[in-house]
CSV table of C-alpha atoms in Angstrom, one decimal:
chain,number,residue,atom,x,y,z
A,1,MET,CA,-14.8,-23.5,-31.1
A,2,ASP,CA,-12.5,-21.5,-33.4
A,3,ASN,CA,-12.3,-17.7,-33.6
A,4,ALA,CA,-14.8,-17.3,-36.4
A,5,ALA,CA,-17.4,-19.5,-34.9
A,6,PHE,CA,-17.2,-17.8,-31.6
A,7,LEU,CA,-17.3,-14.4,-33.1
A,8,ASN,CA,-20.4,-15.2,-35.1
A,9,ASP,CA,-22.3,-16.9,-32.2
A,10,PRO,CA,-25.2,-14.5,-31.4
A,11,ALA,CA,-25.3,-15.8,-27.8
A,12,MET,CA,-21.7,-14.7,-27.2
A,13,ARG,CA,-21.2,-11.3,-28.9
A,14,GLY,CA,-21.9,-8.6,-26.4
A,15,SER,CA,-23.1,-11.0,-23.7
A,16,GLU,CA,-20.8,-9.4,-21.2
A,17,ALA,CA,-21.1,-5.8,-22.5
A,18,ALA,CA,-21.5,-3.2,-19.7
A,19,PHE,CA,-23.9,-1.0,-21.7
A,20,SER,CA,-26.3,-1.4,-24.6
A,21,GLN,CA,-25.3,-1.6,-28.2
A,22,GLU,CA,-27.0,1.7,-28.8
A,23,GLU,CA,-24.9,3.4,-26.2
A,24,TYR,CA,-21.7,2.3,-27.9
A,25,ALA,CA,-23.0,3.1,-31.4
A,26,ASP,CA,-23.7,6.7,-30.2
A,27,ARG,CA,-20.1,7.0,-28.8
A,28,GLN,CA,-18.6,5.6,-32.0
A,29,ALA,CA,-20.6,8.0,-34.2
A,30,ARG,CA,-19.5,11.0,-32.1
A,31,ALA,CA,-15.9,9.7,-32.3
A,32,GLN,CA,-15.9,9.4,-36.0
A,33,THR,CA,-17.4,12.9,-36.3
A,34,ALA,CA,-14.5,14.3,-34.2
A,35,LEU,CA,-12.0,12.3,-36.2
A,36,ARG,CA,-13.3,13.7,-39.5
A,37,ALA,CA,-13.1,17.2,-38.0
A,38,SER,CA,-9.5,16.6,-37.1
A,39,GLY,CA,-8.6,15.9,-40.7
A,40,HIS,CA,-7.3,12.4,-40.1
A,41,ALA,CA,-8.6,9.4,-42.0
A,42,ALA,CA,-8.1,7.0,-39.1
A,43,LEU,CA,-7.0,6.8,-35.5
A,44,VAL,CA,-5.2,4.0,-33.7
A,45,VAL,CA,-6.6,4.0,-30.2
A,46,THR,CA,-4.3,2.4,-27.6
A,47,GLY,CA,-5.4,3.6,-24.2
A,48,PRO,CA,-7.5,1.0,-22.3
A,49,GLU,CA,-9.9,3.7,-21.1
A,50,THR,CA,-10.6,5.0,-24.6
A,51,ILE,CA,-10.9,1.5,-26.1
A,52,TYR,CA,-13.4,0.7,-23.4
A,53,TRP,CA,-15.3,3.9,-23.9
A,54,LEU,CA,-15.7,3.1,-27.6
A,55,THR,CA,-16.3,-0.6,-27.4
A,56,GLY,CA,-16.8,-2.0,-23.9
A,57,ARG,CA,-13.6,-4.0,-24.2
A,58,GLN,CA,-12.3,-4.8,-20.7
A,59,THR,CA,-10.0,-7.4,-19.2
A,60,ALA,CA,-7.4,-7.7,-16.5
A,61,GLY,CA,-5.0,-8.6,-19.4
A,62,TYR,CA,-4.8,-5.1,-20.9
A,63,PHE,CA,-1.1,-5.2,-20.1
A,64,ALA,CA,-0.7,-7.0,-23.4
A,65,PHE,CA,-0.7,-4.7,-26.4
A,66,GLN,CA,-4.1,-3.9,-27.9
A,67,ALA,CA,-5.2,-1.4,-30.5
A,68,LEU,CA,-8.4,-0.2,-31.9
A,69,LEU,CA,-8.4,1.0,-35.5
A,70,LEU,CA,-11.0,3.7,-35.8
A,71,PRO,CA,-11.6,4.9,-39.4
A,72,SER,CA,-13.3,8.2,-40.1
A,73,SER,CA,-16.2,6.2,-41.4
A,74,GLY,CA,-17.2,2.5,-41.4
A,75,PRO,CA,-16.6,-0.3,-39.0
A,76,MET,CA,-13.8,-0.5,-36.4
A,77,THR,CA,-11.2,-3.2,-36.1
A,78,LEU,CA,-9.8,-4.4,-32.7
A,79,LEU,CA,-6.4,-6.0,-32.5
A,80,VAL,CA,-5.7,-8.2,-29.4
A,81,ARG,CA,-3.6,-11.0,-28.1
A,82,GLN,CA,-5.1,-14.4,-29.1
A,83,LEU,CA,-5.9,-15.3,-25.5
A,84,GLU,CA,-8.0,-12.1,-25.1
A,85,PHE,CA,-10.1,-12.8,-28.2
A,86,PHE,CA,-13.0,-14.6,-26.5
A,87,GLY,CA,-13.4,-12.0,-23.8
A,88,ALA,CA,-13.3,-9.3,-26.4
A,89,VAL,CA,-16.1,-10.9,-28.3
A,90,ALA,CA,-18.2,-11.2,-25.1
A,91,ASN,CA,-17.5,-7.7,-23.9
A,92,THR,CA,-18.2,-5.9,-27.2
A,93,TRP,CA,-20.5,-5.8,-30.2
A,94,LEU,CA,-17.6,-5.6,-32.7
A,95,SER,CA,-17.7,-7.8,-35.8
A,96,ASP,CA,-14.0,-7.3,-36.7
A,97,ILE,CA,-11.5,-8.6,-34.2
A,98,VAL,CA,-8.0,-9.6,-35.3
A,99,THR,CA,-5.5,-11.5,-33.1
A,100,TYR,CA,-1.8,-11.9,-32.8
A,101,GLN,CA,-0.1,-14.9,-31.1
A,102,ASP,CA,2.3,-14.9,-28.1
A,103,GLY,CA,5.7,-14.5,-29.6
A,104,ASP,CA,4.5,-12.3,-32.4
A,105,ASP,CA,5.8,-8.8,-32.8
A,106,PRO,CA,2.9,-6.5,-31.8
A,107,ALA,CA,4.3,-3.6,-34.0
A,108,GLY,CA,4.4,-5.9,-36.9
A,109,ALA,CA,0.8,-7.1,-36.2
A,110,LEU,CA,-0.4,-3.6,-36.1
A,111,VAL,CA,1.3,-2.5,-39.3
A,112,SER,CA,0.1,-5.6,-41.1
A,113,LEU,CA,-3.5,-4.7,-40.0
A,114,LEU,CA,-3.1,-1.2,-41.3
A,115,ARG,CA,-1.9,-2.3,-44.6
A,116,GLU,CA,-4.7,-4.9,-44.9
A,117,ARG,CA,-7.3,-2.3,-44.2
A,118,GLY,CA,-5.7,0.2,-46.6
A,119,VAL,CA,-4.7,2.7,-44.0
A,120,ALA,CA,-1.5,4.4,-45.0
A,121,MET,CA,-0.8,6.9,-42.2
A,122,PRO,CA,-3.2,7.0,-39.3
A,123,ALA,CA,-3.0,9.3,-36.2
A,124,ILE,CA,-2.1,7.3,-33.1
A,125,GLU,CA,-3.1,7.8,-29.5
A,126,LEU,CA,0.5,8.1,-28.2
A,127,SER,CA,-0.6,8.9,-24.6
A,128,GLY,CA,-1.9,5.5,-23.8
A,129,TRP,CA,-0.4,4.1,-20.6
A,130,PHE,CA,0.8,0.9,-22.3
A,131,LEU,CA,2.4,2.2,-25.4
A,132,PRO,CA,6.1,2.3,-24.5
A,133,SER,CA,8.5,4.4,-26.5
A,134,ARG,CA,10.3,1.4,-27.8
A,135,LEU,CA,7.1,0.1,-29.4
A,136,VAL,CA,6.3,3.6,-30.8
A,137,SER,CA,9.8,3.6,-32.4
A,138,GLU,CA,9.3,0.2,-33.9
A,139,ILE,CA,5.8,1.1,-35.3
A,140,ALA,CA,7.3,4.3,-36.9
A,141,HIS,CA,10.2,2.3,-38.4
A,142,ARG,CA,7.9,-0.3,-39.9
A,143,LEU,CA,5.7,2.5,-41.4
A,144,GLY,CA,8.8,4.2,-42.8
A,145,VAL,CA,8.3,7.5,-41.0
A,146,ALA,CA,10.5,9.5,-38.7
A,147,GLU,CA,7.8,9.9,-36.1
A,148,LEU,CA,4.1,9.1,-35.7
A,149,THR,CA,1.3,11.6,-35.8
A,150,ASP,CA,-0.1,12.0,-32.3
A,151,GLY,CA,-3.9,11.8,-32.1
A,152,SER,CA,-4.2,11.7,-28.3
A,153,ASP,CA,-6.3,14.9,-28.1
A,154,ILE,CA,-9.0,13.9,-30.5
A,155,LEU,CA,-11.3,11.7,-28.3
A,156,PRO,CA,-10.8,12.8,-24.7
A,157,PRO,CA,-13.1,15.8,-25.0
A,158,LEU,CA,-15.9,13.4,-25.8
A,159,ARG,CA,-15.5,11.6,-22.5
A,160,MET,CA,-15.7,14.7,-20.4
A,161,VAL,CA,-19.5,14.9,-20.3
A,162,LYS,CA,-21.1,11.7,-19.2
A,163,SER,CA,-24.3,10.1,-20.6
A,164,ASP,CA,-27.2,9.1,-18.5
A,165,ALA,CA,-25.9,5.5,-18.4
A,166,GLU,CA,-22.5,6.6,-17.4
A,167,ARG,CA,-23.8,8.8,-14.6
A,168,ASP,CA,-25.9,5.9,-13.3
A,169,ALA,CA,-22.8,3.8,-13.1
A,170,ILE,CA,-20.9,6.5,-11.2
A,171,ARG,CA,-23.8,6.8,-8.7
A,172,ALA,CA,-23.6,3.1,-8.1
A,173,ALA,CA,-19.8,3.3,-7.6
A,174,ALA,CA,-20.4,6.1,-5.1
A,175,ARG,CA,-22.7,3.9,-3.1
A,176,TYR,CA,-20.1,1.2,-3.0
A,177,ALA,CA,-17.4,3.7,-1.9
A,178,GLU,CA,-19.6,5.0,0.9
A,179,ALA,CA,-20.2,1.5,2.2
A,180,GLY,CA,-16.5,0.9,2.3
A,181,MET,CA,-15.8,4.2,4.0
A,182,VAL,CA,-18.4,3.6,6.7
A,183,ALA,CA,-16.8,0.2,7.5
A,184,ALA,CA,-13.3,1.6,7.5
A,185,ILE,CA,-14.2,4.3,10.0
A,186,GLU,CA,-15.8,1.8,12.3
A,187,ALA,CA,-12.7,-0.3,12.1
A,188,CYS,CA,-10.5,2.5,13.3
A,189,THR,CA,-9.9,1.5,17.0
A,190,VAL,CA,-6.9,1.4,19.3
A,191,GLY,CA,-5.1,-1.9,18.7
A,192,ALA,CA,-6.4,-2.5,15.2
A,193,ASP,CA,-3.9,-2.4,12.4
A,194,GLU,CA,-4.0,-0.8,9.0
A,195,ASN,CA,-4.6,-4.1,7.3
A,196,ALA,CA,-7.7,-4.7,9.3
A,197,ILE,CA,-9.1,-1.3,8.3
A,198,ALA,CA,-8.2,-2.0,4.7
A,199,ALA,CA,-9.9,-5.4,4.8
A,200,ALA,CA,-13.0,-3.9,6.3
A,201,MET,CA,-13.1,-1.2,3.7
A,202,LEU,CA,-12.5,-3.5,0.7
A,203,GLY,CA,-14.9,-6.1,2.0
A,204,ALA,CA,-17.8,-3.7,2.6
A,205,ALA,CA,-17.3,-2.0,-0.8
A,206,THR,CA,-17.1,-5.3,-2.6
A,207,ARG,CA,-20.2,-6.7,-0.8
A,208,ALA,CA,-22.0,-3.6,-1.7
A,209,GLY,CA,-21.3,-4.3,-5.3
A,210,SER,CA,-18.0,-2.8,-6.3
A,211,GLU,CA,-16.0,-4.4,-9.0
A,212,ALA,CA,-12.2,-4.3,-9.2
A,213,MET,CA,-10.8,-0.8,-8.4
A,214,ALA,CA,-8.4,0.9,-10.7
A,215,MET,CA,-6.2,1.9,-7.7
A,216,GLU,CA,-5.9,0.4,-4.3
A,217,PRO,CA,-7.5,2.3,-1.4
A,218,LEU,CA,-5.3,4.6,0.7
A,219,VAL,CA,-5.2,3.6,4.4
A,220,SER,CA,-2.4,5.1,6.5
A,221,SER,CA,-2.1,6.0,10.2
A,222,GLY,CA,0.1,8.0,12.6
A,223,PRO,CA,3.1,9.8,11.0
A,224,ARG,CA,2.6,7.7,7.8
A,225,SER,CA,-0.7,9.5,7.2
A,226,GLY,CA,1.3,12.7,6.5
A,227,LEU,CA,2.9,11.1,3.4
A,228,PRO,CA,0.9,11.3,0.2
A,229,HIS,CA,-0.6,8.1,-1.3
A,230,MET,CA,0.5,5.7,1.4
A,231,THR,CA,-1.3,2.3,1.5
A,232,TRP,CA,-1.8,-0.1,4.4
A,233,ARG,CA,1.3,-1.6,6.0
A,234,ARG,CA,0.3,-3.6,9.1
A,235,ARG,CA,0.9,-0.6,11.5
A,236,ALA,CA,-1.0,-0.9,14.8
A,237,LEU,CA,-3.1,2.1,15.8
A,238,SER,CA,-2.5,3.8,19.1
A,239,GLU,CA,-4.3,6.5,21.1
A,240,GLY,CA,-3.7,9.9,19.5
A,241,ASP,CA,-3.2,8.6,16.0
A,242,PRO,CA,-4.6,10.2,12.9
A,243,VAL,CA,-6.0,7.8,10.2
A,244,PHE,CA,-6.3,8.9,6.5
A,245,LEU,CA,-8.8,7.0,4.4
A,246,GLU,CA,-9.6,7.2,0.7
A,247,LEU,CA,-11.0,4.8,-1.8
A,248,ALA,CA,-13.0,4.6,-5.1
A,249,GLY,CA,-15.8,2.3,-5.7
A,250,SER,CA,-16.1,0.8,-9.2
A,251,HIS,CA,-19.2,-0.1,-11.4
A,252,ALA,CA,-18.6,-1.2,-15.0
A,253,ARG,CA,-15.2,0.4,-14.8
A,254,TYR,CA,-16.7,3.8,-13.8
A,255,HIS,CA,-15.4,5.1,-10.5
A,256,ALA,CA,-16.4,7.4,-7.7
A,257,ALA,CA,-14.0,8.4,-4.9
A,258,LEU,CA,-14.4,9.4,-1.3
A,259,MET,CA,-12.0,10.5,1.4
A,260,ARG,CA,-12.4,11.0,5.2
A,261,THR,CA,-10.1,11.5,8.2
A,262,VAL,CA,-10.3,9.8,11.6
A,263,TRP,CA,-8.5,10.7,14.9
A,264,LEU,CA,-8.1,8.3,17.8
A,265,GLY,CA,-8.8,10.6,20.6
A,266,LYS,CA,-8.7,14.4,20.5
A,267,PRO,CA,-6.7,15.9,17.6
A,268,PRO,CA,-4.1,18.6,18.2
A,269,ALA,CA,-5.5,22.2,17.9
A,270,GLU,CA,-3.4,22.7,14.7
A,271,ALA,CA,-4.8,19.6,13.1
A,272,GLN,CA,-8.3,20.6,13.9
A,273,ARG,CA,-7.7,24.1,12.5
A,274,MET,CA,-6.3,22.5,9.3
A,275,MET,CA,-9.4,20.3,9.1
A,276,ASP,CA,-11.7,23.2,9.5
A,277,CYS,CA,-9.9,25.0,6.7
A,278,ALA,CA,-10.0,22.0,4.4
A,279,LEU,CA,-13.8,21.7,4.9
A,280,PHE,CA,-14.3,25.4,4.1
A,281,ALA,CA,-12.1,25.0,1.0
A,282,LEU,CA,-14.1,21.9,-0.1
A,283,ASP,CA,-17.4,23.9,0.3
A,284,ALA,CA,-16.0,26.8,-1.6
A,285,ALA,CA,-14.8,24.6,-4.5
A,286,ILE,CA,-18.2,22.8,-4.8
A,287,SER,CA,-20.0,26.1,-4.8
A,288,GLN,CA,-18.1,27.1,-7.9
A,289,ILE,CA,-18.8,24.0,-9.8
A,290,ARG,CA,-21.6,25.1,-12.1
A,291,PRO,CA,-22.2,25.2,-15.9
A,292,GLY,CA,-20.4,28.1,-17.5
A,293,ALA,CA,-17.7,28.4,-14.8
A,294,SER,CA,-14.1,27.7,-15.8
A,295,CYS,CA,-12.4,24.6,-14.4
A,296,ALA,CA,-10.0,27.0,-12.7
A,297,ALA,CA,-12.7,28.6,-10.6
A,298,PRO,CA,-13.2,25.8,-8.1
A,299,HIS,CA,-9.5,25.6,-7.5
A,300,GLU,CA,-9.0,29.3,-7.1
A,301,ALA,CA,-11.9,29.5,-4.6
A,302,ALA,CA,-10.3,26.8,-2.5
A,303,GLN,CA,-6.9,28.2,-2.8
A,304,ARG,CA,-8.0,31.6,-1.5
A,305,ILE,CA,-9.3,30.1,1.6
A,306,ILE,CA,-6.2,28.0,2.2
A,307,ASP,CA,-3.9,30.9,1.5
A,308,ALA,CA,-5.8,33.2,3.9
A,309,ALA,CA,-5.5,30.6,6.7
A,310,GLY,CA,-1.8,30.3,6.2
A,311,PHE,CA,-1.7,26.8,4.9
A,312,THR,CA,-0.4,27.3,1.4
A,313,SER,CA,2.5,25.0,1.9
A,314,ALA,CA,0.3,22.3,3.2
A,315,PHE,CA,-1.7,22.1,0.0
A,316,ARG,CA,0.4,22.4,-3.2
A,317,LYS,CA,-1.9,20.5,-5.6
A,318,ARG,CA,-5.0,20.8,-7.7
A,319,ILE,CA,-8.4,20.8,-6.0
A,320,GLY,CA,-10.0,18.2,-8.3
A,321,TYR,CA,-10.1,16.1,-11.4
A,322,SER,CA,-12.5,14.4,-13.7
A,323,MET,CA,-14.0,11.0,-12.8
A,324,GLY,CA,-15.3,8.3,-15.1
A,325,ILE,CA,-13.6,5.3,-16.7
A,326,ALA,CA,-10.5,4.0,-15.0
A,327,PHE,CA,-8.0,1.2,-15.4
A,328,ALA,CA,-5.0,0.8,-13.1
A,329,PRO,CA,-2.8,2.7,-12.3
A,330,ASP,CA,-5.2,5.6,-11.6
A,331,TRP,CA,-8.8,5.7,-10.5
A,332,GLY,CA,-9.4,9.2,-12.0
A,333,GLU,CA,-9.6,10.9,-15.3
A,334,GLY,CA,-7.2,13.7,-14.3
A,335,GLY,CA,-5.2,13.2,-17.4
A,336,ILE,CA,-8.1,14.6,-19.5
A,337,LEU,CA,-9.5,17.3,-17.2
A,338,SER,CA,-8.4,19.0,-14.0
A,339,LEU,CA,-9.8,21.6,-11.7
A,340,PHE,CA,-6.7,23.8,-11.5
A,341,SER,CA,-5.3,27.2,-12.2
A,342,GLY,CA,-5.1,28.1,-15.8
A,343,VAL,CA,-7.6,25.4,-17.0
A,344,GLN,CA,-10.1,27.5,-18.9
A,345,ARG,CA,-12.3,24.7,-20.2
A,346,LEU,CA,-15.9,25.6,-19.2
A,347,ILE,CA,-17.8,23.3,-16.9
A,348,GLU,CA,-20.8,21.6,-18.4
A,349,PRO,CA,-23.8,19.6,-17.1
A,350,GLY,CA,-22.9,15.9,-17.0
A,351,MET,CA,-19.3,16.4,-16.1
A,352,VAL,CA,-18.1,14.5,-12.9
A,353,PHE,CA,-15.4,15.5,-10.6
A,354,HIS,CA,-13.6,14.3,-7.5
A,355,ILE,CA,-12.8,17.1,-5.1
A,356,PRO,CA,-10.2,16.1,-2.5
A,357,ALA,CA,-9.6,19.0,-0.1
A,358,THR,CA,-6.5,17.8,1.9
A,359,LEU,CA,-4.0,19.6,4.0
A,360,ARG,CA,-0.8,18.0,5.2
A,361,SER,CA,1.7,18.4,7.9
A,362,PHE,CA,4.2,16.3,6.0
A,363,GLY,CA,5.4,13.3,8.0
A,364,HIS,CA,2.9,14.0,10.7
A,365,TRP,CA,-0.7,13.9,9.5
A,366,THR,CA,-3.1,14.6,6.6
A,367,VAL,CA,-6.6,15.9,7.2
A,368,GLY,CA,-9.4,16.6,4.9
A,369,ALA,CA,-12.4,15.2,3.1
A,370,SER,CA,-13.6,14.8,-0.5
A,371,GLU,CA,-16.7,14.4,-2.6
A,372,THR,CA,-17.4,13.1,-6.0
A,373,VAL,CA,-19.9,15.4,-7.7
A,374,ILE,CA,-22.0,15.4,-10.8
A,375,VAL,CA,-22.5,18.7,-12.5
A,376,THR,CA,-26.2,19.5,-12.9
A,377,GLU,CA,-27.9,22.3,-14.8
A,378,THR,CA,-27.6,24.6,-11.8
A,379,GLY,CA,-24.6,23.4,-9.7
A,380,ALA,CA,-23.1,20.2,-8.3
A,381,GLU,CA,-24.7,17.1,-6.9
A,382,PRO,CA,-22.5,15.4,-4.2
A,383,LEU,CA,-22.8,11.6,-4.3
A,384,SER,CA,-22.3,10.9,-0.6
A,385,ASN,CA,-24.3,11.8,2.5
A,386,LEU,CA,-21.5,10.8,4.8
A,387,PRO,CA,-20.6,13.5,7.3
A,388,ARG,CA,-17.4,15.3,6.3
A,389,ALA,CA,-16.2,16.4,9.8
A,390,LEU,CA,-13.1,14.9,11.3
A,391,THR,CA,-14.3,11.7,13.2
A,392,SER,CA,-12.9,11.3,16.7
A,393,ARG,CA,-13.0,7.7,18.0
């Protein structure tokens, strides 16, 4: 079957779409309203998360150049590698999908598309993960301009507040994450190794329903647990070891994360004191997540508790970040919204945040817990019922 026949087959278009055609139509209408307000006639969207939010387009092949031409009015056009065409038809409701062949110049393919659609000078989402500077330079050269107009800030605000369908997906992802965390904790025994824990975590989350995660889970033990973002590495667990565990479940590319700490035996007094502080900080942060509060308020509440306990140097990070659509290399939306000092964006109902309250004795241990929460009309709804206290086994 050729491209045209496949595209026009009613049994194929949208057959793999994660959400309804109406959900995407609403997002596209809001995006075009925001685009008109920005003063631009068109936007070239390059980030896989934004393309997915607008169209449902998802694939493991997003490493190949793709672009969505969003005009201020009228239908959109998706440009993808030829191999990706058939999946793009199945995952979206788009009627205009253009391809380029392996060996073609992606910059040339994009500029040709712009000229064919009568778009002289669009804004471009330059912050996309997979738009390297060399390609940016080539696009600008072919358009005959010194630099491209950055439209990266036009659409992210629309993704900050999640629809009912998006929140349902995140709740499902949270169930998968909790199943994985329960299995991981149970697998933490003397003599087991980090790989066995990771296998238990991934297996349980996947059996519960999780799809591919945008970042691998974090499993580290002993002194390795005191190094940020370590993954499993075959280390065998011994009596007295700390074990740091964190993962995100995934449903329709929407993620919810969860983090817990295990100690094999009795933890040192200092580690327990740090854990108690982290839990107080987590509670303080969640208590400040409510409509009308600034995104700085939860961080500042947690920071006050951490500073008062003398653990300032053990923290050194933001208290949270937005959650939603994620493609590797990150499971969060921290690039569009953070809970941190100086972020004055007001919290709104429907926003979703991951709140990892972690304290580290670097090179020795990490302790803490996290929750993914949905902002309600009155506060924050944590999506896990798993106890947060340090688990001794």
